[in-house]
CSV table of C-alpha atoms and ligand atoms in Angstrom, one decimal:
chain,number,residue,atom,x,y,z
H,1,MET,CA,93.2,91.7,101.2
H,2,LEU,CA,94.9,95.0,100.3
H,3,LYS,CA,93.5,97.5,97.8
H,4,ILE,CA,95.3,100.7,96.9
H,5,LYS,CA,93.3,103.3,95.0
H,6,ASN,CA,94.6,106.5,93.3
H,7,LEU,CA,97.4,106.8,95.8
H,8,LYS,CA,99.5,109.9,95.5
H,9,LYS,CA,102.3,111.2,97.6
H,10,SER,CA,104.3,114.4,97.3
H,11,PHE,CA,107.1,115.7,99.4
H,12,ASN,CA,107.3,119.5,99.4
H,13,GLY,CA,105.3,119.7,96.2
H,14,ILE,CA,107.5,117.1,94.5
H,15,LYS,CA,105.3,114.2,93.2
H,16,VAL,CA,106.8,110.9,94.3
H,17,LEU,CA,103.8,108.6,93.8
H,18,LYS,CA,101.6,109.5,91.0
H,19,ASN,CA,98.3,107.6,91.1
H,20,ILE,CA,99.1,104.1,92.2
H,21,ASN,CA,96.4,101.4,91.9
H,22,LEU,CA,97.2,98.0,93.1
H,23,GLU,CA,95.3,95.0,94.5
H,24,VAL,CA,96.9,92.3,96.5
H,25,GLU,CA,95.0,89.0,97.2
H,26,LYS,CA,95.6,86.7,100.1
H,27,GLY,CA,98.7,84.5,99.5
H,28,GLU,CA,100.0,86.7,96.7
H,29,ARG,CA,103.7,87.7,96.6
H,30,ILE,CA,104.1,91.0,94.8
H,31,VAL,CA,107.6,92.1,94.0
H,32,ILE,CA,108.2,95.7,93.3
H,33,ILE,CA,111.2,96.6,91.2
H,34,GLY,CA,112.4,99.9,89.7
H,35,PRO,CA,115.2,102.4,89.7
H,36,SER,CA,116.5,104.1,92.9
H,37,GLY,CA,114.2,107.0,93.7
H,38,SER,CA,111.2,105.6,91.9
H,39,GLY,CA,109.1,105.6,95.0
H,40,LYS,CA,109.3,101.9,96.1
H,41,SER,CA,110.0,102.6,99.8
H,42,THR,CA,107.5,105.4,99.9
H,43,LEU,CA,104.8,103.1,98.6
H,44,LEU,CA,105.5,100.6,101.3
H,45,ARG,CA,105.7,103.3,103.9
H,46,CYS,CA,102.3,104.7,102.8
H,47,ILE,CA,100.7,101.2,103.2
H,48,ASN,CA,101.4,101.0,106.9
H,49,ARG,CA,101.3,104.8,107.3
H,50,MET,CA,104.8,105.4,108.4
H,51,THR,CA,104.2,108.1,105.8
H,52,ASN,CA,100.9,109.8,105.2
H,53,PRO,CA,99.6,109.6,101.6
H,54,THR,CA,98.8,113.0,100.0
H,55,SER,CA,95.6,111.6,98.6
H,56,GLY,CA,94.1,108.3,97.7
H,57,PHE,CA,92.8,105.3,99.6
H,58,ILE,CA,94.2,102.1,101.0
H,59,TYR,CA,91.9,99.4,102.1
H,60,PHE,CA,92.9,96.4,104.3
H,61,ASN,CA,90.3,93.7,104.2
H,62,ASP,CA,87.8,96.3,102.9
H,63,ILE,CA,88.5,98.7,105.8
H,64,LEU,CA,89.8,102.1,104.8
H,65,LEU,CA,93.0,102.8,106.6
H,66,THR,CA,93.2,106.2,108.3
H,67,ASN,CA,95.5,107.8,110.8
H,68,GLU,CA,92.8,107.1,113.4
H,69,ASN,CA,92.6,103.4,112.9
H,70,ILE,CA,96.1,102.5,111.7
H,71,THR,CA,97.4,101.5,115.2
H,72,GLU,CA,94.7,98.8,115.2
H,73,TYR,CA,95.8,97.4,111.9
H,74,ARG,CA,99.5,98.0,111.9
H,75,GLN,CA,100.3,94.8,113.7
H,76,LYS,CA,98.5,93.0,110.8
H,77,ILE,CA,100.8,94.7,108.3
H,78,GLY,CA,104.4,93.7,109.2
H,79,MET,CA,107.4,95.5,107.9
H,80,VAL,CA,111.0,94.3,107.4
H,81,PHE,CA,113.7,96.9,106.7
H,82,GLN,CA,116.9,96.8,104.8
H,83,THR,CA,118.8,97.7,107.9
H,84,PHE,CA,116.9,95.4,110.3
H,85,ASN,CA,116.0,98.1,112.8
H,86,LEU,CA,116.6,95.8,115.8
H,87,PHE,CA,117.1,97.6,119.2
H,88,ASN,CA,120.8,97.3,120.0
H,89,ASN,CA,120.2,97.7,123.7
H,90,LEU,CA,117.8,94.7,123.9
H,91,THR,CA,118.7,91.0,123.6
H,92,VAL,CA,117.4,88.9,120.7
H,93,LEU,CA,114.6,87.6,123.0
H,94,ASN,CA,113.6,91.0,124.2
H,95,ASN,CA,113.6,92.4,120.7
H,96,ILE,CA,111.2,89.6,119.6
H,97,ILE,CA,108.8,89.8,122.5
H,98,LEU,CA,108.6,93.6,122.8
H,99,ALA,CA,105.7,94.3,120.5
H,100,PRO,CA,103.3,91.5,121.3
H,101,VAL,CA,103.8,92.1,125.0
H,102,LYS,CA,103.5,95.9,124.8
H,103,LEU,CA,100.4,95.6,122.6
H,104,GLY,CA,98.9,93.2,125.0
H,105,LEU,CA,98.6,90.4,122.4
H,106,MET,CA,100.3,87.9,124.6
H,107,THR,CA,101.5,87.4,128.1
H,108,GLU,CA,105.3,87.7,128.5
H,109,GLN,CA,105.4,84.0,129.3
H,110,ASP,CA,103.5,83.0,126.1
H,111,ALA,CA,105.6,85.4,124.0
H,112,LYS,CA,108.8,83.9,125.3
H,113,LYS,CA,107.5,80.4,124.5
H,114,LYS,CA,106.6,81.5,121.0
H,115,ALA,CA,109.9,83.3,120.5
H,116,CYS,CA,111.8,80.1,121.5
H,117,GLU,CA,109.7,78.1,119.0
H,118,TYR,CA,110.6,80.5,116.2
H,119,LEU,CA,114.2,80.7,117.1
H,120,LYS,CA,114.5,76.9,117.1
H,121,LYS,CA,113.0,76.8,113.6
H,122,ILE,CA,115.6,79.2,112.3
H,123,ASN,CA,118.4,77.6,114.2
H,124,LEU,CA,119.2,80.6,116.3
H,125,ILE,CA,118.0,79.4,119.7
H,126,ASP,CA,121.6,79.6,121.0
H,127,LYS,CA,121.6,83.3,120.3
H,128,ILE,CA,118.5,84.0,122.4
H,129,ASN,CA,120.3,86.1,125.1
H,130,VAL,CA,122.8,87.9,122.9
H,131,TYR,CA,122.6,91.5,121.7
H,132,PRO,CA,122.2,92.2,118.0
H,133,GLN,CA,125.8,93.5,117.6
H,134,SER,CA,127.1,90.0,118.0
H,135,LEU,CA,124.9,88.6,115.2
H,136,SER,CA,125.8,88.5,111.6
H,137,GLY,CA,123.7,90.5,109.2
H,138,GLY,CA,121.9,87.5,108.0
H,139,GLU,CA,121.1,86.4,111.5
H,140,ARG,CA,119.9,89.9,112.4
H,141,GLN,CA,117.6,90.0,109.4
H,142,ARG,CA,116.2,86.6,110.3
H,143,VAL,CA,115.5,87.7,113.9
H,144,ALA,CA,113.8,90.9,112.5
H,145,ILE,CA,111.6,88.7,110.4
H,146,ILE,CA,110.7,86.5,113.4
H,147,ARG,CA,110.0,89.6,115.4
H,148,THR,CA,107.5,90.7,112.7
H,149,LEU,CA,105.8,87.3,112.8
H,150,MET,CA,105.1,87.6,116.5
H,151,THR,CA,102.2,90.0,116.0
H,152,ASN,CA,100.6,87.5,113.5
H,153,PRO,CA,100.6,89.8,110.5
H,154,GLU,CA,98.4,89.0,107.5
H,155,ILE,CA,100.8,90.7,105.1
H,156,ILE,CA,104.5,91.5,105.4
H,157,LEU,CA,106.2,94.3,103.5
H,158,PHE,CA,109.9,93.8,102.9
H,159,ASP,CA,112.0,96.8,101.8
H,160,GLU,CA,115.2,95.5,100.2
H,161,PRO,CA,115.6,92.9,103.0
H,162,THR,CA,118.9,91.5,101.6
H,163,SER,CA,120.6,94.5,100.0
H,164,ALA,CA,122.6,95.3,103.1
H,165,LEU,CA,123.9,91.8,103.5
H,166,ASP,CA,127.1,90.2,102.4
H,167,PRO,CA,126.4,87.8,99.5
H,168,GLU,CA,126.9,84.6,101.6
H,169,MET,CA,124.1,85.7,103.9
H,170,VAL,CA,121.6,86.6,101.3
H,171,LYS,CA,120.5,83.0,100.8
H,172,GLU,CA,119.6,82.2,104.4
H,173,VAL,CA,117.2,85.2,104.5
H,174,GLN,CA,115.7,84.4,101.1
H,175,GLU,CA,115.2,80.8,102.2
H,176,LEU,CA,113.3,82.0,105.3
H,177,MET,CA,111.2,84.2,103.1
H,178,LEU,CA,110.5,81.3,100.7
H,179,LYS,CA,109.3,79.3,103.7
H,180,LEU,CA,106.9,82.0,104.7
H,181,ALA,CA,105.7,82.1,101.1
H,182,ALA,CA,105.2,78.3,101.1
H,183,ASP,CA,103.2,78.7,104.3
H,184,GLY,CA,100.8,81.1,102.4
H,185,MET,CA,102.0,84.5,103.8
H,186,THR,CA,101.0,87.5,101.7
H,187,MET,CA,104.0,89.6,100.9
H,188,ILE,CA,105.1,92.7,99.1
H,189,ILE,CA,108.8,92.6,98.5
H,190,VAL,CA,111.1,95.3,97.1
H,191,THR,CA,114.1,93.4,95.8
H,192,HIS,CA,116.4,93.2,92.8
H,193,GLU,CA,117.7,89.7,93.2
H,194,VAL,CA,116.5,88.3,89.9
H,195,SER,CA,116.8,84.6,90.7
H,196,PHE,CA,114.9,85.1,94.0
H,197,VAL,CA,112.3,87.3,92.2
H,198,LYS,CA,111.6,84.4,89.8
H,199,LYS,CA,111.2,82.0,92.7
H,200,VAL,CA,109.0,84.1,95.0
H,201,ALA,CA,106.9,86.5,92.9
H,202,THR,CA,103.3,85.8,91.9
H,203,LYS,CA,103.4,89.2,90.2
H,204,ILE,CA,106.0,91.8,89.6
H,205,ILE,CA,105.3,95.5,89.3
H,206,PHE,CA,107.8,97.9,87.9
H,207,LEU,CA,107.8,101.4,89.3
H,208,ASP,CA,109.3,104.3,87.4
H,209,GLU,CA,109.1,107.9,88.6
H,210,GLY,CA,106.2,107.1,90.9
H,211,LYS,CA,104.1,105.2,88.4
H,212,ILE,CA,103.5,101.5,87.7
H,213,VAL,CA,104.7,101.3,84.1
H,214,CYS,CA,104.6,97.5,83.7
H,215,SER,CA,103.3,94.5,85.7
H,216,GLY,CA,103.1,90.8,85.3
H,217,THR,CA,105.5,87.9,85.3
H,218,TYR,CA,109.2,88.2,84.8
H,219,GLN,CA,108.7,87.1,81.2
H,220,ASP,CA,106.1,89.9,80.7
H,221,LEU,CA,108.6,92.4,82.0
H,222,ILE,CA,111.3,91.0,79.7
H,223,ASN,CA,108.9,91.4,76.8
H,224,SER,CA,108.0,95.0,77.8
H,225,ASP,CA,108.8,97.7,75.2
H,226,ASN,CA,109.2,100.3,77.9
H,227,GLU,CA,112.8,101.6,77.6
H,228,THR,CA,113.4,102.1,81.3
H,229,VAL,CA,112.2,98.5,82.1
H,230,LYS,CA,114.4,97.1,79.3
H,231,LEU,CA,117.5,99.0,80.5
H,232,PHE,CA,116.9,98.2,84.1
H,233,LEU,CA,116.4,94.5,83.6
H,234,SER,CA,119.5,94.3,81.4
H,235,ASN,CA,121.5,95.8,84.3
H,236,ILE,CA,120.3,93.4,87.0
H,237,LYS,CA,120.5,90.2,85.1
Q,1,ADP,P1,113.1,104.1,96.2
Q,1,ADP,O1,112.8,103.4,97.4
Q,1,ADP,O2,112.4,103.6,95.0
Q,1,ADP,O3,114.6,104.3,96.0
Q,1,ADP,P2,112.0,106.3,97.7
Q,1,ADP,O4,110.6,106.0,97.9
Q,1,ADP,O5,112.9,106.1,98.9
Q,1,ADP,O6,112.5,105.6,96.4
Q,1,ADP,O7,112.1,107.9,97.3
Q,1,ADP,C1,111.4,108.4,96.2
Q,1,ADP,C2,111.6,109.9,96.1
Q,1,ADP,O8,111.1,110.5,97.2
Q,1,ADP,C3,113.1,110.2,96.1
Q,1,ADP,O9,113.3,111.3,95.2
Q,1,ADP,C4,113.3,110.7,97.5
Q,1,ADP,O10,114.4,111.6,97.6
Q,1,ADP,C5,112.0,111.3,97.9
Q,1,ADP,N1,111.7,111.1,99.4
Q,1,ADP,C6,111.5,110.0,100.0
Q,1,ADP,N2,111.3,110.2,101.3
Q,1,ADP,C7,111.3,111.6,101.5
Q,1,ADP,C8,111.1,112.4,102.6
Q,1,ADP,N3,110.8,112.0,103.8
Q,1,ADP,N4,111.2,113.8,102.4
Q,1,ADP,C9,111.5,114.3,101.1
Q,1,ADP,N5,111.7,113.5,100.1
Q,1,ADP,C10,111.6,112.2,100.2
Q,2,MG,MG1,114.0,102.3,98.8
């Protein structure tokens, strides 16, 4: 579904991604871990072209993504951020229906119906007309995930979706993500929550200084003889 070939990204001459190659098949859940500053967010941002790669190729269903065609495909590549990125001046409902209505994917009426269905599923239907400020962090993130689902993405990129949450709210977001996984959603997830990684990942890749230095199962990573991988894993256990 997604193929990344020789991806490089520099900021002001500083190499942040140094030749990334990665293939993601439909239904896979790739977890990216690695030290702060290793390029995890940049990699996700290159995939949906919030950032332009310096060189290399990204194919989505065998189509080469370019600045020219990305608007056509971006709705198929959902993104969920650490800090939710909901619009504070819009109600929960209006946050959720904004993109599909604006993009002409659904009528407002259909979008509202779909939004209600999703909100019922995540037990937040009673919050439909409130503003994001009055939601807990966990509720905001679940609304943000629902918002992403509204454009029918084929893959969702999650950038540390639970790291801004209080511990008691982490689980409700992870449970929603596990439901998506069980429904077959293809996902790339940056997270360091080990017990969740073990449950969700079909493959883990370890990024260090812009390079994939190790990939495989959690056990494969534990067995790695790369010093950074070893040290990192011993700190997050
Ligand atoms: P991670 O998500 O793994 O913590 P990032 O992808 O956010 O890492 O950042 C990787 C490196 O790229 C860091 O050194 C960061 O300072 C740098 N970087 C990220 N975005 C920008 C930007 N827009 N301009 C300049 N440098 C950036
Ligand atoms: Mg990051």
